[in-house]
Amino acid sequence: NSIIHIENIRKSYFMGKNELQVLKGVSLDIQKNEYVALMGPSGSGKSTLMNILGALDTPTAGKYILNGHDVSRMEDNALADVRNQEIGFVFQQFNLLPRLTALENVALPLVYAGVSKKIRTQKAEHVMEMVNLTERMDHKPNELSGGQCQRVAIARALVNDPSLILADEPTGNLDTKTSYEIMDIFGDIQSRGNTVVLVTHEEDIANHAHRVIRLRDGVIESDVRKAVKADS
Ligand code: ADP
Ligand code: ADP
């Protein structure tokens, strides 16, 4: 039941005749409904791996199956379709449009998908509930705290009902307390059946996830699952 299946992927960047090997054979399975933190020193290949997982880039060699789609062999158009169907992205910068309300920002991906206004509003309100932000739906981003803006961005990532949420340093601009709140929101999302993979530099933040994968020099150095509590 893997949502992510990668087999011995390699990624090189070529500059003239120089080859920089960034991923040197990474194999990984992530099951549906996992909550995973990806860590590793700067330059270890985290962003490169996240770009591949997010179908923004393809590996130089190896296999990537995303929810049954063989992404490693896709052309750009097909890649974009899979990305739009399967993945919700969250970034360190919240990337909200300043002139739109929180609800309108959240509904925006549905505008692009051609969904009617009535259904857009229903869906946007539903995901605003999932991030506990229903009382701020009509506020503009500059009237919201950083944590609230990130919750809007998470709601926007959820509105298309993706099978995978990918977040690159989602707490990078937030204080510690707010960061933990955001990690708890991702935990709620995971417990509702979604899969969450995020990158963080911070140990305390990564520890909120259920599985911590460490990259070093383009290979997986460790992959540790927390024990699931017996009483839950
Ligand atoms: P991390 O996210 O862990 O810091 P990255 O995946 O961003 O690591 O980068 C790994 C290595 O790949 C670094 O040495 C970086 O300079 C190099 N790199 C990343 N993207 C490119 C690119 N588009 N072209 C050339 N080199 C790149
Ligand atoms: P706490 O923050 O109290 O230490 P945890 O983060 O360990 O709690 O767990 C919170 C919830 O996440 C629990 O209800 C548990 O069922 C679930 N959980 C913990 N580990 C895993 C895991 N490896 N896979 C799936 N769910 C998990």
Short mmCIF file of C-alpha atoms and ligand atoms in Angstrom, two decimals:
data_model
loop_
_atom_site.label_atom_id
_atom_site.label_comp_id
_atom_site.label_asym_id
_atom_site.label_seq_id
_atom_site.Cartn_x
_atom_site.Cartn_y
_atom_site.Cartn_z
CA ASN A 1 0.00 0.00 0.00
CA SER A 2 2.85 2.37 -0.83
CA ILE A 3 1.91 5.82 -1.99
CA ILE A 4 5.58 6.46 -2.72
CA HIS A 5 7.80 3.71 -4.07
CA ILE A 6 11.27 4.72 -5.16
CA GLU A 7 13.90 2.31 -6.25
CA ASN A 8 17.56 3.17 -6.48
CA ILE A 9 17.06 6.67 -7.81
CA ARG A 10 20.01 8.75 -8.87
CA LYS A 11 20.08 12.39 -9.75
CA SER A 12 22.98 14.24 -11.31
CA TYR A 13 23.34 17.82 -12.40
CA PHE A 14 25.56 18.37 -15.41
CA MET A 15 27.61 21.52 -15.81
CA GLY A 16 29.51 21.27 -19.06
CA LYS A 17 31.21 17.92 -18.79
CA ASN A 18 31.21 17.97 -15.00
CA GLU A 19 28.70 15.71 -13.35
CA LEU A 20 27.55 16.46 -9.82
CA GLN A 21 25.90 13.37 -8.32
CA VAL A 22 23.40 14.60 -5.79
CA LEU A 23 21.29 11.48 -5.15
CA LYS A 24 23.39 8.33 -5.27
CA GLY A 25 20.92 5.49 -5.12
CA VAL A 26 17.97 6.20 -2.86
CA SER A 27 15.30 3.55 -2.25
CA LEU A 28 12.27 4.30 -0.14
CA ASP A 29 8.69 3.24 0.47
CA ILE A 30 6.18 5.51 2.14
CA GLN A 31 2.80 3.99 2.96
CA LYS A 32 -0.52 5.74 2.73
CA ASN A 33 -1.28 7.61 5.94
CA GLU A 34 2.31 8.10 7.14
CA TYR A 35 3.67 11.30 8.67
CA VAL A 36 7.31 11.60 7.63
CA ALA A 37 10.02 14.16 8.34
CA LEU A 38 13.03 14.36 6.02
CA MET A 39 16.21 15.74 7.60
CA GLY A 40 19.83 16.12 6.63
CA PRO A 41 22.62 18.68 6.40
CA SER A 42 22.56 21.45 3.84
CA GLY A 43 23.57 20.04 0.45
CA SER A 44 22.61 16.46 1.33
CA GLY A 45 19.97 16.34 -1.43
CA LYS A 46 16.70 17.03 0.45
CA SER A 47 15.34 19.59 -2.01
CA THR A 48 16.38 17.45 -4.96
CA LEU A 49 14.54 14.48 -3.48
CA MET A 50 11.47 16.59 -2.64
CA ASN A 51 11.39 17.93 -6.22
CA ILE A 52 11.38 14.38 -7.51
CA LEU A 53 8.73 13.25 -4.99
CA GLY A 54 6.64 16.26 -6.02
CA ALA A 55 6.87 15.38 -9.73
CA LEU A 56 8.60 18.70 -10.36
CA ASP A 57 11.67 16.90 -11.65
CA THR A 58 12.54 13.38 -12.80
CA PRO A 59 15.46 11.23 -11.63
CA THR A 60 18.50 10.62 -13.86
CA ALA A 61 18.10 6.88 -13.17
CA GLY A 62 15.89 4.63 -11.07
CA LYS A 63 12.18 4.24 -10.60
CA TYR A 64 9.50 6.36 -8.93
CA ILE A 65 5.93 5.11 -8.60
CA LEU A 66 3.56 7.68 -7.10
CA ASN A 67 0.17 6.24 -6.15
CA GLY A 68 0.43 3.77 -9.04
CA HIS A 69 1.75 6.24 -11.65
CA ASP A 70 5.23 5.58 -13.05
CA VAL A 71 6.42 9.14 -12.71
CA SER A 72 10.08 8.45 -13.52
CA ARG A 73 9.24 7.98 -17.20
CA MET A 74 6.75 10.77 -17.71
CA GLU A 75 6.94 13.73 -20.06
CA ASP A 76 6.36 17.21 -18.64
CA ASN A 77 2.64 17.41 -19.48
CA ALA A 78 1.79 14.09 -17.86
CA LEU A 79 3.96 15.05 -14.90
CA ALA A 80 1.97 18.25 -14.43
CA ASP A 81 -1.32 16.31 -14.49
CA VAL A 82 -0.13 13.87 -11.84
CA ARG A 83 1.17 16.75 -9.75
CA ASN A 84 -2.17 18.57 -9.88
CA GLN A 85 -4.16 15.44 -9.07
CA GLU A 86 -2.02 13.86 -6.42
CA ILE A 87 -0.03 16.50 -4.55
CA GLY A 88 -0.60 19.48 -2.29
CA PHE A 89 2.46 21.67 -1.71
CA VAL A 90 3.26 23.78 1.34
CA PHE A 91 6.30 26.10 1.46
CA GLN A 92 8.25 28.12 3.99
CA GLN A 93 6.98 31.32 2.35
CA PHE A 94 3.22 31.05 2.53
CA ASN A 95 2.78 32.32 -1.06
CA LEU A 96 -0.67 33.77 -0.43
CA LEU A 97 -2.16 36.42 -2.73
CA PRO A 98 -2.43 39.60 -0.63
CA ARG A 99 -5.59 40.99 -2.24
CA LEU A 100 -7.61 37.82 -1.71
CA THR A 101 -9.27 36.74 1.54
CA ALA A 102 -8.13 33.58 3.28
CA LEU A 103 -11.11 31.70 1.82
CA GLU A 104 -10.43 32.99 -1.70
CA ASN A 105 -6.77 31.98 -1.43
CA VAL A 106 -7.83 28.50 -0.37
CA ALA A 107 -10.37 28.23 -3.22
CA LEU A 108 -7.92 29.39 -5.89
CA PRO A 109 -6.72 25.92 -7.03
CA LEU A 110 -10.39 25.07 -7.67
CA VAL A 111 -10.80 28.16 -9.85
CA TYR A 112 -7.97 26.82 -12.02
CA ALA A 113 -9.65 23.40 -12.01
CA GLY A 114 -12.90 24.94 -13.32
CA VAL A 115 -15.04 24.09 -10.27
CA SER A 116 -18.26 26.09 -9.78
CA LYS A 117 -18.33 28.89 -7.22
CA LYS A 118 -20.80 27.11 -4.95
CA ILE A 119 -18.71 23.94 -4.75
CA ARG A 120 -15.50 25.96 -4.38
CA THR A 121 -16.88 27.73 -1.34
CA GLN A 122 -18.13 24.48 0.19
CA LYS A 123 -14.80 22.75 -0.28
CA ALA A 124 -12.77 25.74 0.89
CA GLU A 125 -14.89 26.06 4.04
CA HIS A 126 -14.46 22.37 4.73
CA VAL A 127 -10.65 22.51 4.60
CA MET A 128 -10.65 25.74 6.64
CA GLU A 129 -12.39 23.71 9.35
CA MET A 130 -9.67 21.07 9.10
CA VAL A 131 -7.04 23.69 9.96
CA ASN A 132 -9.23 25.35 12.64
CA LEU A 133 -9.47 28.69 10.91
CA THR A 134 -13.18 29.17 10.20
CA GLU A 135 -13.31 32.42 12.19
CA ARG A 136 -10.67 34.04 9.93
CA MET A 137 -11.99 33.11 6.48
CA ASP A 138 -12.79 36.67 5.40
CA HIS A 139 -9.47 38.18 6.52
CA LYS A 140 -6.68 39.16 4.14
CA PRO A 141 -3.20 37.69 4.70
CA ASN A 142 -1.87 40.93 6.24
CA GLU A 143 -4.56 40.63 8.93
CA LEU A 144 -3.37 37.14 9.90
CA SER A 145 -0.46 35.90 12.03
CA GLY A 146 2.31 33.81 10.46
CA GLY A 147 0.83 30.63 11.90
CA GLN A 148 -2.61 31.52 10.57
CA CYS A 149 -1.14 32.26 7.12
CA GLN A 150 0.52 28.86 7.11
CA ARG A 151 -2.78 27.24 8.07
CA VAL A 152 -4.39 29.00 5.09
CA ALA A 153 -1.59 27.64 2.88
CA ILE A 154 -2.15 24.13 4.27
CA ALA A 155 -5.89 24.42 3.62
CA ARG A 156 -5.10 25.51 0.04
CA ALA A 157 -2.87 22.44 -0.35
CA LEU A 158 -5.74 20.22 0.84
CA VAL A 159 -8.57 21.69 -1.20
CA ASN A 160 -8.01 19.49 -4.29
CA ASP A 161 -8.11 16.42 -2.04
CA PRO A 162 -4.55 15.30 -2.89
CA SER A 163 -3.23 11.92 -1.85
CA LEU A 164 0.07 13.41 -0.65
CA ILE A 165 1.04 16.63 1.15
CA LEU A 166 4.65 17.75 0.59
CA ALA A 167 5.99 20.57 2.74
CA ASP A 168 9.42 22.18 2.39
CA GLU A 169 10.50 23.79 5.68
CA PRO A 170 6.89 24.68 6.53
CA THR A 171 7.87 26.02 9.96
CA GLY A 172 10.99 27.88 8.80
CA ASN A 173 9.38 31.30 9.34
CA LEU A 174 7.55 30.51 12.57
CA ASP A 175 8.43 30.67 16.26
CA THR A 176 8.72 27.42 18.21
CA LYS A 177 5.24 27.38 19.73
CA THR A 178 3.58 28.15 16.40
CA SER A 179 5.78 25.56 14.69
CA TYR A 180 4.50 22.87 17.06
CA GLU A 181 0.92 23.96 16.35
CA ILE A 182 1.54 23.60 12.63
CA MET A 183 3.08 20.15 13.18
CA ASP A 184 -0.05 19.20 15.14
CA ILE A 185 -2.21 20.37 12.22
CA PHE A 186 -0.21 18.09 9.91
CA GLY A 187 -0.76 15.33 12.50
CA ASP A 188 -4.53 15.92 12.33
CA ILE A 189 -4.40 15.78 8.56
CA GLN A 190 -2.46 12.51 8.71
CA SER A 191 -4.92 11.04 11.20
CA ARG A 192 -7.76 11.83 8.75
CA GLY A 193 -6.08 9.56 6.21
CA ASN A 194 -3.67 11.83 4.35
CA THR A 195 0.05 11.26 3.84
CA VAL A 196 2.44 14.02 4.90
CA VAL A 197 6.13 14.35 4.01
CA LEU A 198 7.99 17.43 5.17
CA VAL A 199 11.53 18.74 5.32
CA THR A 200 12.85 20.36 8.47
CA HIS A 201 16.24 21.25 9.92
CA GLU A 202 15.03 21.06 13.48
CA GLU A 203 15.13 17.91 15.57
CA ASP A 204 12.31 19.00 17.92
CA ILE A 205 10.07 19.65 14.94
CA ALA A 206 10.95 16.40 13.17
CA ASN A 207 10.08 14.54 16.36
CA HIS A 208 6.41 15.46 15.89
CA ALA A 209 6.35 13.24 12.80
CA HIS A 210 6.00 9.46 13.08
CA ARG A 211 8.99 8.60 10.95
CA VAL A 212 12.28 10.45 10.50
CA ILE A 213 14.44 9.85 7.42
CA ARG A 214 17.94 11.31 7.31
CA LEU A 215 19.86 11.97 4.12
CA ARG A 216 23.61 12.44 4.02
CA ASP A 217 25.69 12.94 0.89
CA GLY A 218 22.89 11.73 -1.35
CA VAL A 219 22.08 8.48 0.45
CA ILE A 220 19.69 7.57 3.24
CA GLU A 221 21.70 7.46 6.44
CA SER A 222 18.86 6.42 8.74
CA ASP A 223 15.13 5.79 8.68
CA VAL A 224 13.41 5.51 12.05
CA ARG A 225 9.74 4.89 12.83
CA LYS A 226 8.32 5.89 16.18
CA ALA A 227 6.47 3.10 17.95
CA VAL A 228 2.72 3.48 17.63
CA LYS A 229 1.18 3.77 21.06
CA ALA A 230 -0.50 0.56 22.21
CA ASP A 231 -3.53 2.42 23.58
CA SER A 232 -4.37 4.27 20.37
P1 ADP B 1 19.59 20.28 0.41
O1 ADP B 1 18.15 20.59 0.09
O2 ADP B 1 19.76 19.07 1.27
O3 ADP B 1 20.35 21.45 0.93
P2 ADP B 1 19.91 20.19 -2.46
O4 ADP B 1 19.15 19.07 -3.02
O5 ADP B 1 19.36 21.56 -2.57
O6 ADP B 1 20.30 19.86 -0.97
O7 ADP B 1 21.36 20.26 -3.16
C1 ADP B 1 22.26 19.17 -3.20
C2 ADP B 1 23.42 19.56 -4.07
O8 ADP B 1 22.98 19.73 -5.42
C3 ADP B 1 24.10 20.85 -3.68
O9 ADP B 1 25.49 20.67 -3.85
C4 ADP B 1 23.56 21.84 -4.69
O10 ADP B 1 24.49 22.86 -4.92
C5 ADP B 1 23.36 20.99 -5.93
N1 ADP B 1 22.26 21.47 -6.79
C6 ADP B 1 20.96 21.58 -6.44
N2 ADP B 1 20.21 22.01 -7.49
C7 ADP B 1 21.05 22.17 -8.54
C8 ADP B 1 20.90 22.57 -9.90
N3 ADP B 1 19.70 22.90 -10.41
N4 ADP B 1 22.00 22.61 -10.67
C9 ADP B 1 23.19 22.27 -10.18
N5 ADP B 1 23.43 21.87 -8.92
C10 ADP B 1 22.37 21.82 -8.10
P1 ADP B 2 2.70 12.32 21.51
O1 ADP B 2 2.81 13.62 20.78
O2 ADP B 2 1.68 12.33 22.63
O3 ADP B 2 4.00 11.68 21.87
P2 ADP B 2 2.64 10.71 19.16
O4 ADP B 2 3.06 11.83 18.26
O5 ADP B 2 3.62 9.64 19.49
O6 ADP B 2 2.00 11.31 20.48
O7 ADP B 2 1.34 10.01 18.56
C1 ADP B 2 0.16 10.76 18.31
C2 ADP B 2 -0.79 9.85 17.51
O8 ADP B 2 -0.15 9.47 16.30
C3 ADP B 2 -1.17 8.60 18.23
O9 ADP B 2 -2.59 8.58 18.36
C4 ADP B 2 -0.72 7.44 17.38
O10 ADP B 2 -1.79 6.57 17.06
C5 ADP B 2 -0.31 8.07 16.08
N1 ADP B 2 1.00 7.49 15.66
C6 ADP B 2 2.15 7.49 16.37
N2 ADP B 2 3.13 6.87 15.69
C7 ADP B 2 2.59 6.46 14.51
C8 ADP B 2 3.10 5.78 13.35
N3 ADP B 2 4.37 5.34 13.28
N4 ADP B 2 2.26 5.57 12.32
C9 ADP B 2 0.98 5.99 12.38
N5 ADP B 2 0.45 6.65 13.44
C10 ADP B 2 1.22 6.88 14.49
#
